[in-house]
CSV table of C-alpha atoms and ligand atoms in Angstrom, one decimal:
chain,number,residue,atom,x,y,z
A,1,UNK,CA,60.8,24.8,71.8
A,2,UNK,CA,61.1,26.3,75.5
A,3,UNK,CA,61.8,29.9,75.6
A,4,UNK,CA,64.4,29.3,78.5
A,5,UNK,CA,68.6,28.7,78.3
A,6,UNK,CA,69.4,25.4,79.7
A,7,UNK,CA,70.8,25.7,82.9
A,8,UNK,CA,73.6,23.5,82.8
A,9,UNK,CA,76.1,25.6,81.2
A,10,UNK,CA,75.4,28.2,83.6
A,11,UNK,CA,75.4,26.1,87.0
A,12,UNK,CA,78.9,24.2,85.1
A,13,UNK,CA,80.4,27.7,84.7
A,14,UNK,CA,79.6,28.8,88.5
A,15,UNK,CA,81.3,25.3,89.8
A,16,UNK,CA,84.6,25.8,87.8
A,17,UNK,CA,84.2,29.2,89.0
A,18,UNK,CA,84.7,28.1,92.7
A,19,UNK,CA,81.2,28.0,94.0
A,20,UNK,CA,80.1,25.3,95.8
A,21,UNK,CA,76.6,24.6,94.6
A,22,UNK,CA,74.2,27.0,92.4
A,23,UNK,CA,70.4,26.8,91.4
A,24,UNK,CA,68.2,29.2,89.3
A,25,UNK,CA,65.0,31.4,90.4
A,26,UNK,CA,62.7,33.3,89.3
A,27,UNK,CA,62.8,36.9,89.9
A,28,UNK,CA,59.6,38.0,91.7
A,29,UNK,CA,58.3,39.7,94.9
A,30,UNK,CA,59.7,38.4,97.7
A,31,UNK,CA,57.0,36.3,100.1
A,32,UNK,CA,58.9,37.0,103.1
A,33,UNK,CA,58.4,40.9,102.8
A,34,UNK,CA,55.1,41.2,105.5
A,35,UNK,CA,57.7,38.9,108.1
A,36,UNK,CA,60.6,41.3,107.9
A,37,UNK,CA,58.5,44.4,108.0
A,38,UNK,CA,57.0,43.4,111.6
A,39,UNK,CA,60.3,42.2,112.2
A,40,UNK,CA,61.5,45.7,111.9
A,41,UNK,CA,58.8,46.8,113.5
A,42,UNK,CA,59.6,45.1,116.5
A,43,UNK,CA,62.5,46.2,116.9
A,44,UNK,CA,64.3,42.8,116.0
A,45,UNK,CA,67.2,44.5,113.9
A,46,UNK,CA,68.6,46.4,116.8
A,47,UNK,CA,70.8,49.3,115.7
A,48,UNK,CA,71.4,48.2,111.8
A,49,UNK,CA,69.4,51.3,110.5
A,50,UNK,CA,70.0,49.9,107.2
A,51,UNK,CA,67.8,47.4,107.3
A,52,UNK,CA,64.4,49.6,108.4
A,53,UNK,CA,66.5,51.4,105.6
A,54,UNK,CA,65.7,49.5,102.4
A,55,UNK,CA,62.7,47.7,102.7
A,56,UNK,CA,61.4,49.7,99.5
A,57,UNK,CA,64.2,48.3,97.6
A,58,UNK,CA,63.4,44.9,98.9
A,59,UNK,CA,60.4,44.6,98.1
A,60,UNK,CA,61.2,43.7,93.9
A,61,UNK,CA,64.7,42.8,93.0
A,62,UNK,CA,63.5,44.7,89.8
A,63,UNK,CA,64.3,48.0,91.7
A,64,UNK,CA,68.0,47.2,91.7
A,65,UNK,CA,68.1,45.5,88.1
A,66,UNK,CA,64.9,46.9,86.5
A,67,UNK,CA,65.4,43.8,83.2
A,68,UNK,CA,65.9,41.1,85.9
A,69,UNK,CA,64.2,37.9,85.1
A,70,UNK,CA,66.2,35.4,87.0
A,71,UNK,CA,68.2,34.9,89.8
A,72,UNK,CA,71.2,32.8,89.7
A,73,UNK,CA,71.9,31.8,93.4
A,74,UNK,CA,75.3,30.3,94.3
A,75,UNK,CA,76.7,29.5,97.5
A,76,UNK,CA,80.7,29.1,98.8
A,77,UNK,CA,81.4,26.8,101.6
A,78,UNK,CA,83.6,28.5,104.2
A,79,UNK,CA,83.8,25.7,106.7
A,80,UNK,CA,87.3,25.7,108.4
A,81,UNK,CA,89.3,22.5,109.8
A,82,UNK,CA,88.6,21.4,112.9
A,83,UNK,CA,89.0,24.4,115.9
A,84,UNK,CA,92.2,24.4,117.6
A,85,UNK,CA,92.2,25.9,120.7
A,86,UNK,CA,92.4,29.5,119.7
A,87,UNK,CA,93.1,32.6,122.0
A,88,UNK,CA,91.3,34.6,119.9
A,89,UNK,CA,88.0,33.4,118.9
A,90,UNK,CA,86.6,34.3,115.4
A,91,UNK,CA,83.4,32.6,113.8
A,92,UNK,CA,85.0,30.5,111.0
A,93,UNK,CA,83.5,33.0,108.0
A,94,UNK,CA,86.1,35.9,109.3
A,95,UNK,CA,89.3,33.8,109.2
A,96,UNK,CA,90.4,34.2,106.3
A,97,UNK,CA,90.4,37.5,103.5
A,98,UNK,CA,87.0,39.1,103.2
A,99,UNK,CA,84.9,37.1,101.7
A,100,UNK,CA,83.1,40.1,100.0
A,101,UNK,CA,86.3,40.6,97.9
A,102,UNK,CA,86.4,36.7,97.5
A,103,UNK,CA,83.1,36.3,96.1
A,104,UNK,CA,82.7,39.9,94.5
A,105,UNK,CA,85.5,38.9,92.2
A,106,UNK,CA,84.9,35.7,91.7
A,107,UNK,CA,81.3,37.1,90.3
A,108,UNK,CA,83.0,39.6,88.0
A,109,UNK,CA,84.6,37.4,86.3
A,110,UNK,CA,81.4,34.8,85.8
A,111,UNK,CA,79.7,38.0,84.4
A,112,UNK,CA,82.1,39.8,82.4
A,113,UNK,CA,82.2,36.0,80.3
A,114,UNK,CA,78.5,36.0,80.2
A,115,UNK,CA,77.7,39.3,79.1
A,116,UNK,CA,80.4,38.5,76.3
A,117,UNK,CA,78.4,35.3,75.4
A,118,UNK,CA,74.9,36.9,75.9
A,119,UNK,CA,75.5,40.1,73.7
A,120,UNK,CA,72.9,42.9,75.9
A,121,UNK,CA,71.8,40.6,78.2
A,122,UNK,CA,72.0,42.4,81.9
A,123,UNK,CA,73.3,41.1,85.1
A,124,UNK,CA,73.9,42.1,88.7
A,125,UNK,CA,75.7,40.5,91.4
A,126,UNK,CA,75.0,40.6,94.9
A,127,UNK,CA,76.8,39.9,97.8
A,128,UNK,CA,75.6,40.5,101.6
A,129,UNK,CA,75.2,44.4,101.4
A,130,UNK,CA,72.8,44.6,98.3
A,131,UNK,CA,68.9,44.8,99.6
A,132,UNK,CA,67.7,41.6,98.9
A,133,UNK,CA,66.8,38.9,100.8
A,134,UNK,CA,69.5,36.5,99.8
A,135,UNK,CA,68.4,33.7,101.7
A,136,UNK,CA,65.1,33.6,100.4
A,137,UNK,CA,65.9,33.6,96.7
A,138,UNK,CA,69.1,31.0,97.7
A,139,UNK,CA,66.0,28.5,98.9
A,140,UNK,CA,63.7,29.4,95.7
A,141,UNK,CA,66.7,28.3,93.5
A,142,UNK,CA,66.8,25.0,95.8
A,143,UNK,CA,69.9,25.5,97.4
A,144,UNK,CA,68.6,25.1,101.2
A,145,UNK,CA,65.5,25.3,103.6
A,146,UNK,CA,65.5,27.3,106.3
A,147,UNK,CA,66.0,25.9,110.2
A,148,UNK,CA,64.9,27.1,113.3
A,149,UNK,CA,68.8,28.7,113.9
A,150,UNK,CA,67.2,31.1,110.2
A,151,UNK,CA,70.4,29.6,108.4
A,152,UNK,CA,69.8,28.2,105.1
A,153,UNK,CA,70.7,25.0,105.5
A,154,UNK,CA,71.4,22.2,102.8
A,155,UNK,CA,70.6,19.2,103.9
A,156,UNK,CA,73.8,17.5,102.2
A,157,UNK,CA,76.4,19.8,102.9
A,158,UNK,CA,75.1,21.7,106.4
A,159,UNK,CA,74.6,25.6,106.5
A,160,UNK,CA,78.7,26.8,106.5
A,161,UNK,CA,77.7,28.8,103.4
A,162,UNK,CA,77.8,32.3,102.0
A,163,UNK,CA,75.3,33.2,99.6
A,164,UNK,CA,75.5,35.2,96.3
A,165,UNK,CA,72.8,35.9,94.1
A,166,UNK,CA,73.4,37.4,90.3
A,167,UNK,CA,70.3,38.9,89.0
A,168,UNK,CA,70.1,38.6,85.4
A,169,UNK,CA,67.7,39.8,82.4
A,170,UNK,CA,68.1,36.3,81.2
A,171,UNK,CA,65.5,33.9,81.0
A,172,UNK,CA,66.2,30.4,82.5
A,173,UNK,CA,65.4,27.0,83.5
A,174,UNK,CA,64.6,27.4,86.8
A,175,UNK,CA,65.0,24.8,89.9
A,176,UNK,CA,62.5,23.8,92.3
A,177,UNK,CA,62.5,25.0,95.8
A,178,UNK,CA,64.7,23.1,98.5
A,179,UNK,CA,62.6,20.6,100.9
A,180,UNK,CA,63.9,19.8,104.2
A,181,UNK,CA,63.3,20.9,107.7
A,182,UNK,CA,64.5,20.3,111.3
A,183,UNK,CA,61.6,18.0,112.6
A,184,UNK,CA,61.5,18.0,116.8
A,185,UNK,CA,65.2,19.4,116.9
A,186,UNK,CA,65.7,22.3,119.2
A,187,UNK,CA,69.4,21.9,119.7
A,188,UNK,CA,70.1,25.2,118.5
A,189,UNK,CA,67.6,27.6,120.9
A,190,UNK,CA,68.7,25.4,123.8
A,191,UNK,CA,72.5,26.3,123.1
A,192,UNK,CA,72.2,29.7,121.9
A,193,UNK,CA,74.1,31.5,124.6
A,194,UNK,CA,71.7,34.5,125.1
A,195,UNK,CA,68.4,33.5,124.1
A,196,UNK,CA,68.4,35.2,121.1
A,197,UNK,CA,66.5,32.4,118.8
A,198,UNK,CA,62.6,32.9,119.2
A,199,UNK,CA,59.6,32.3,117.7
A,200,UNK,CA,57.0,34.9,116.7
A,201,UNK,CA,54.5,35.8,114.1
A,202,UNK,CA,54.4,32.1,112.9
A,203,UNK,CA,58.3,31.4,112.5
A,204,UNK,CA,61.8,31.3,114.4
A,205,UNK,CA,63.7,34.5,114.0
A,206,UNK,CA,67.1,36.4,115.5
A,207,UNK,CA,66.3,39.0,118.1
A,208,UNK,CA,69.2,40.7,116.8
A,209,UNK,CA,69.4,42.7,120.3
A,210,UNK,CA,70.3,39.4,122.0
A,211,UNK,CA,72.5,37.5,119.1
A,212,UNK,CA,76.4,37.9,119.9
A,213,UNK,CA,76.9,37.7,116.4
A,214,UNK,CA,75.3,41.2,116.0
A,215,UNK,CA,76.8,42.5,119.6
A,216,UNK,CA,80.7,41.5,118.3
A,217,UNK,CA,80.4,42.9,114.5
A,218,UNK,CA,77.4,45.5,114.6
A,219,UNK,CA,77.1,47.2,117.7
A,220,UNK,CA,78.6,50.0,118.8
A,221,UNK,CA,79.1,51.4,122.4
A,222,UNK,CA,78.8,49.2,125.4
A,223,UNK,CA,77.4,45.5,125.7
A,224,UNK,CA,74.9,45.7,128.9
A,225,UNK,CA,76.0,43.7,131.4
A,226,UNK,CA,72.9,41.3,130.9
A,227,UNK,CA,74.6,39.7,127.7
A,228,UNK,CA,77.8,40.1,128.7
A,229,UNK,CA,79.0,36.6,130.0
A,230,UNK,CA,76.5,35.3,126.9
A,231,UNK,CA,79.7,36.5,124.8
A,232,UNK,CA,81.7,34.2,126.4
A,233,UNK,CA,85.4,34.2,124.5
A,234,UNK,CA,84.1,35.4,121.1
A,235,UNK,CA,85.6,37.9,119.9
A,236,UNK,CA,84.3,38.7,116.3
A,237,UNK,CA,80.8,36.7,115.4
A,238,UNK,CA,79.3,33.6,116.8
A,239,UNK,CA,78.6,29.8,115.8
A,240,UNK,CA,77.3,28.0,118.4
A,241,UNK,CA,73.8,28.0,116.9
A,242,UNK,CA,75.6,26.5,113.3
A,243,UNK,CA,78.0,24.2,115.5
A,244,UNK,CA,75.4,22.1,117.3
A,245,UNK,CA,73.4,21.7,114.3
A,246,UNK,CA,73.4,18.1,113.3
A,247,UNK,CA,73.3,19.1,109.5
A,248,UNK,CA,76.7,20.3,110.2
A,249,UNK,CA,78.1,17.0,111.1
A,250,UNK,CA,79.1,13.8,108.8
A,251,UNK,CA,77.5,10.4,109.1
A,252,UNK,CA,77.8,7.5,107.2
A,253,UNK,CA,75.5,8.3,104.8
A,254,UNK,CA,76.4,12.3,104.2
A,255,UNK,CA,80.0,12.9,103.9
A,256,UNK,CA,79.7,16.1,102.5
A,257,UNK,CA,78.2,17.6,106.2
A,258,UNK,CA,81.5,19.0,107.7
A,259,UNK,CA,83.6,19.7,104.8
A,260,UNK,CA,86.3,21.5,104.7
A,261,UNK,CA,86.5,24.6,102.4
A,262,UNK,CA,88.7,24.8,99.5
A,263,UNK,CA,89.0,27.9,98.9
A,264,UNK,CA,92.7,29.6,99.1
A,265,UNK,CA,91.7,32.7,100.2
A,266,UNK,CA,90.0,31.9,103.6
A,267,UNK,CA,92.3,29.8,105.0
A,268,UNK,CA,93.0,31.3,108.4
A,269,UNK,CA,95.2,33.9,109.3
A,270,UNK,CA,97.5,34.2,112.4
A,271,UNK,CA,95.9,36.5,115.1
A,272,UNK,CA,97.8,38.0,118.1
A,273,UNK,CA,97.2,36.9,122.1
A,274,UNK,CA,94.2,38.6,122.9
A,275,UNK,CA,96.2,40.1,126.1
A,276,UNK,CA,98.3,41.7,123.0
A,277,UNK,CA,95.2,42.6,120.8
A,278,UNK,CA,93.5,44.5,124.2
A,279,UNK,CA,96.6,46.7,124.1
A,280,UNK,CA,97.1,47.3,120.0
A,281,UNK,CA,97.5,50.8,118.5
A,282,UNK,CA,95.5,51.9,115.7
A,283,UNK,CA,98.7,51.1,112.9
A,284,UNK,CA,98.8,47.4,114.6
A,285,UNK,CA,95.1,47.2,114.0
A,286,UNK,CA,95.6,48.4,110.1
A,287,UNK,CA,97.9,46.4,109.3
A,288,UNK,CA,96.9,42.9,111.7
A,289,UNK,CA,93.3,43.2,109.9
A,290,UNK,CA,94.0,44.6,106.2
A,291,UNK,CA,91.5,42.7,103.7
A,292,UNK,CA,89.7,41.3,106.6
A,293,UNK,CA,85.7,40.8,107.3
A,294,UNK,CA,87.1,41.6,110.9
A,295,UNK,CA,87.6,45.1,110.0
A,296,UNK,CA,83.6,45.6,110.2
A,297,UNK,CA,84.0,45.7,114.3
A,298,UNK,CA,85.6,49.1,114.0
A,299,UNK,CA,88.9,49.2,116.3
A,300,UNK,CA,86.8,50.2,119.1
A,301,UNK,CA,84.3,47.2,119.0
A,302,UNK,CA,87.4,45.0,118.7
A,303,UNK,CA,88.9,45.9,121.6
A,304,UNK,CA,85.7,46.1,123.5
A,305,UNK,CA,85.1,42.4,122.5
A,306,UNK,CA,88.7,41.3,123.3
A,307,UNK,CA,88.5,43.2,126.9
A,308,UNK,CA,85.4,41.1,127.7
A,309,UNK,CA,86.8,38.3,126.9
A,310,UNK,CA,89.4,38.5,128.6
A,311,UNK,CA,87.4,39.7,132.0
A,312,UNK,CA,84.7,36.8,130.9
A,313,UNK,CA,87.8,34.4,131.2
A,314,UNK,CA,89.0,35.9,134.4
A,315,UNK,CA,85.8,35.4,135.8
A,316,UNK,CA,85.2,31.9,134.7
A,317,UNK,CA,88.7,30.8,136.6
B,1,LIG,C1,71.3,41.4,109.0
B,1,LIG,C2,72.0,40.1,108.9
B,1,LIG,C3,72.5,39.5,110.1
B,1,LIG,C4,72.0,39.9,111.5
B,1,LIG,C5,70.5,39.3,111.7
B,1,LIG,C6,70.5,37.8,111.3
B,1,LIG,C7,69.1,37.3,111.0
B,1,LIG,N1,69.0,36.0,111.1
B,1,LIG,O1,68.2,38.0,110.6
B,1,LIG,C8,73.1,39.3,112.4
B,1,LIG,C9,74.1,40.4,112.6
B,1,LIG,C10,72.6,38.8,113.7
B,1,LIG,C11,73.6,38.2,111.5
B,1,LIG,C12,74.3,37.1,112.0
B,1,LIG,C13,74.8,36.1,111.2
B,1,LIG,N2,74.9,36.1,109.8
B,1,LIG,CO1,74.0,37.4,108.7
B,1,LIG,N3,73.1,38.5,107.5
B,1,LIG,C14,72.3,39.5,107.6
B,1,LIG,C15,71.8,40.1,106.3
B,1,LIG,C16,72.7,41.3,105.8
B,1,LIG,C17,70.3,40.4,106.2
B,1,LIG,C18,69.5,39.3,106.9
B,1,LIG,C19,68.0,39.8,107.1
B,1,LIG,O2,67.4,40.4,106.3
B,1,LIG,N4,67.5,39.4,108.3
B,1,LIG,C20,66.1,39.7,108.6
B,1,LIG,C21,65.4,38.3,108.6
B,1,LIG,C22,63.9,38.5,108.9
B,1,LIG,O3,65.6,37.8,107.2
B,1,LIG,P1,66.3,36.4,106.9
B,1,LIG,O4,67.0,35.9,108.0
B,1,LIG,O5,67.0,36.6,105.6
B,1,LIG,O6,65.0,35.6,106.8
B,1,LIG,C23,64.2,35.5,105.6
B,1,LIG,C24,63.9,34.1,105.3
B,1,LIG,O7,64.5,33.3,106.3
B,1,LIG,C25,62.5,34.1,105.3
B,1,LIG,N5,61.9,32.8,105.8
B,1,LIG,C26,62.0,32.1,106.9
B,1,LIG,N6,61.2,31.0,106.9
B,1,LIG,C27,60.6,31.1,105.7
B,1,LIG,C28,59.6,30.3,105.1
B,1,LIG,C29,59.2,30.7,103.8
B,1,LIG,C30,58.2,29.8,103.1
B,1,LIG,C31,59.6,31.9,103.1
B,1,LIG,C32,59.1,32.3,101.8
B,1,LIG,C33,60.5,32.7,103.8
B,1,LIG,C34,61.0,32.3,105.0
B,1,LIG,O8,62.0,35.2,106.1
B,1,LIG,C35,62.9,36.2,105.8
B,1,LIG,C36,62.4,37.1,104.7
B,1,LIG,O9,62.5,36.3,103.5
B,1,LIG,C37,72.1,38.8,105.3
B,1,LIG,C38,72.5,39.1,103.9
B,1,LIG,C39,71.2,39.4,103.1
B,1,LIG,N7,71.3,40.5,102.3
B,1,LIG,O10,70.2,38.7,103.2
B,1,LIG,C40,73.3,38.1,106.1
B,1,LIG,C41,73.3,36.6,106.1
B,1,LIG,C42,71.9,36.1,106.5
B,1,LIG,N8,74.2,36.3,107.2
B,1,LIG,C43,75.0,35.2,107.1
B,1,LIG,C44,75.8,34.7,108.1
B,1,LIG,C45,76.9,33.7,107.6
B,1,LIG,C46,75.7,35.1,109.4
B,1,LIG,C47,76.4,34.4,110.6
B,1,LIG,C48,76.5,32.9,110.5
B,1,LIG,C49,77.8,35.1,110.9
B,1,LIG,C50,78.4,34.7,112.2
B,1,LIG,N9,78.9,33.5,112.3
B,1,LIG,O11,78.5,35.4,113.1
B,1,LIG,C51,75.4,34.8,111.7
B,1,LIG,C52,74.3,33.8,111.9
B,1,LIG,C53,73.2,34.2,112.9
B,1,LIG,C54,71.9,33.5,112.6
B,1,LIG,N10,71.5,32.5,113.3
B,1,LIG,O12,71.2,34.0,111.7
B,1,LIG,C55,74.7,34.6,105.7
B,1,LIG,C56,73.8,33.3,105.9
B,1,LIG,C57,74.2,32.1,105.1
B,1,LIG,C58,73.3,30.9,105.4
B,1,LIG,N11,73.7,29.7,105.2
B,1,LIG,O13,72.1,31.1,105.9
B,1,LIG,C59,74.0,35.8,104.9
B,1,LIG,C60,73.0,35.3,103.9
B,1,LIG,C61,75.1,36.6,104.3
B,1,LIG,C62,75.7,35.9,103.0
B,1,LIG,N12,75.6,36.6,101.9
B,1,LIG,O14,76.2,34.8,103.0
B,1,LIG,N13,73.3,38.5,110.2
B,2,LIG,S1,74.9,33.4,116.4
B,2,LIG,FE1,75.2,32.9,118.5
B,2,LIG,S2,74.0,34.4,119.7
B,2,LIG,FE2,73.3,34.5,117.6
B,2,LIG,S3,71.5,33.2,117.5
B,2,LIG,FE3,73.3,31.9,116.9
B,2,LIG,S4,74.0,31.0,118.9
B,2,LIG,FE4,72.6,32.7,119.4
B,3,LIG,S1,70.2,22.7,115.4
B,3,LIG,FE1,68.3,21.5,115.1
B,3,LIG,S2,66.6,23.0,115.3
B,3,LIG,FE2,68.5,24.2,115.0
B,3,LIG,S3,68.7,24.6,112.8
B,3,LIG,FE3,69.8,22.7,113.2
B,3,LIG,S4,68.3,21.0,112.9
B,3,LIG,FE4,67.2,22.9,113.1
């Protein structure tokens, strides 16, 4: 008799639980370690001192749940319906409530039932802040490869995902790794507005310093002037490097690529002009942004992002 829980009950409770798709891991050392360390090392994470930070704690999921045997990877699609013209551009994750709230409770509630079922079992859930390399794990537990853009992409439903992962002292079934790859593609270095997609040490990675994503949401202080018209009109994240990607489009034969989230909770929210965002106090900013991944700009890096937009656009006409 095998000594590890089925999987299906688990992967049927995540789906009724919201998530989009989930697979099952094991827990071990994670073989992208050596890559992020001389991507730190280089420089590559810009000023998100967390990351140099907890490379320790990365390198053993045991070290934040000391019984983990398995990972339970789950991803939530947050793909949005087709753009309309929007003043106020926001990369389709930040629409809608935060999904760290979203997901974090939608998590709770998948545990507190399992720990009920699986009397001392242990579990941990991780969402985007824990160190762990969530994308890693997400492709061991055969949820998505990785493309040249460092997304995890599935080749079914595109790479519009968040990732969680719960650690667990459970033993199960595990999944094999996702296959799939970009082949001769490139669409997404060509279109990345600053360059920030390169190639080093044997694979693609984000120079960080370069990606809007990480000069909108992360970075605090000025954006130097090189990079400034790469920013374009965004004004919190960026997509073009998920938007071009042809995993994210339908075709005949995958209708899943493109589709839209159903999730209540990030359906978008209605934003101010950005001429009346450049001018907002600190109690519109509270109250315009309350519950929102948006908040992680700070009110200064907001406005900073919706001045330069608003001087990129003056420029441009
Ligand atoms: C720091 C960070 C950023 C930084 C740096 C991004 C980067 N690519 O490194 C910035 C601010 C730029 C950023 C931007 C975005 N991010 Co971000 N970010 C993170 C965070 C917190 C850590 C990522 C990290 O460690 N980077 C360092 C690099 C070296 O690690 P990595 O990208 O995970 O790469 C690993 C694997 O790809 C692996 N690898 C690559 N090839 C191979 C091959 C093999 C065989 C193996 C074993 C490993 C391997 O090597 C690395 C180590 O394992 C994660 C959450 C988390 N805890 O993981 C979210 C996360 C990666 N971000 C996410 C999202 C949604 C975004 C944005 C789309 C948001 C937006 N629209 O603005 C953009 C996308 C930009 C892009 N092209 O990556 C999602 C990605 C979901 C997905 N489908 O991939 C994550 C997982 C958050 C979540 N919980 O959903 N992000
Ligand atoms: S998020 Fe934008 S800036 Fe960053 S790598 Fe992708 S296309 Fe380039
Ligand atoms: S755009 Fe092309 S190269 Fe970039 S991730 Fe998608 S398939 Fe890969």
């Amino acid at each position: 008799m095998s000594e590890f829980l089925d999987s299906g009950p688990f992967k049927s409770a995540a789906l009724s639980a919201g998530f989009t798709t989930a697979g099952i891991c094991a827990v071990e050392p994670p073989a992208g370690l050596e890559f992020y360390k001389q991507w730190i090392a280089d420089g590559n994470h810009a000023g998100m001192e967390y990351l140099p930070n907890s490379v320790e704690l990365r390198s053993d999921p045991r070290r934040l749940l000391e019984s983990a045997h398995t990972v339970i990877a789950l991803t939530l699609n947050y793909r949005q319906p087709a753009a309309e013209a929007a003043d106020f551009r926001v990369a389709q994750y930040a629409r809608g409530r935060d999904y760290h709230k979203v997901i974090r409770s939608k998590m709770n509630r998948l545990i507190a039932r399992w720990e009920q079922e699986f009397a001392g079992a242990e579990f941990r859930g991780c969402i985007d802040s824990a160190p762990i390399f969530e994308r890693e794990y997400a492709h061991l537990a055969g949820l998505g490869w990785f493309g040249k853009n460092t997304c995890l992409i599935d080749s079914k439903r595109g790479s519009f995902f968040f990732i969680a992962l719960i650690l667990t002292s459970l033993d199960i079934q595990r999944d094999q790794p996702a296959l799939g790859g970009c082949g001769t593609c490139r669409a997404c270095i060509e279109a990345c507005p600053t360059g920030a997609i390169q190639f080093g040490n044997g694979r693609w990675f984000i120079n960080s310093n370069r990606c809007v994503s990480y000069l909108t949401i992360e970075h605090r202080g000025e954006i130097s002037p090189e990079l400034a018209a790469g920013v374009g009109d965004w004004s919190f994240g960026c997509d073009v490097c998920q938007d071009v990607c042809p995993f994210n489009h339908p075709g005949p034969r995958q209708p899943d690529r493109g589709q839209v989230t159903t999730e209540p909770d990030f359906a978008a929210r209605e934003y101010p002009s950005l001429v009346q965002l450049a001018t907002m106090s600190r109690e519109d900013w509270d109250s315009t942004f309350a519950g929102s991944a948006i908040r992680r700009a700070g009110f200064d890096g907001l406005v900073r992002n919706v001045k330069l937009n608003l001087k990129n656009r003056s420029e441009a006409s």
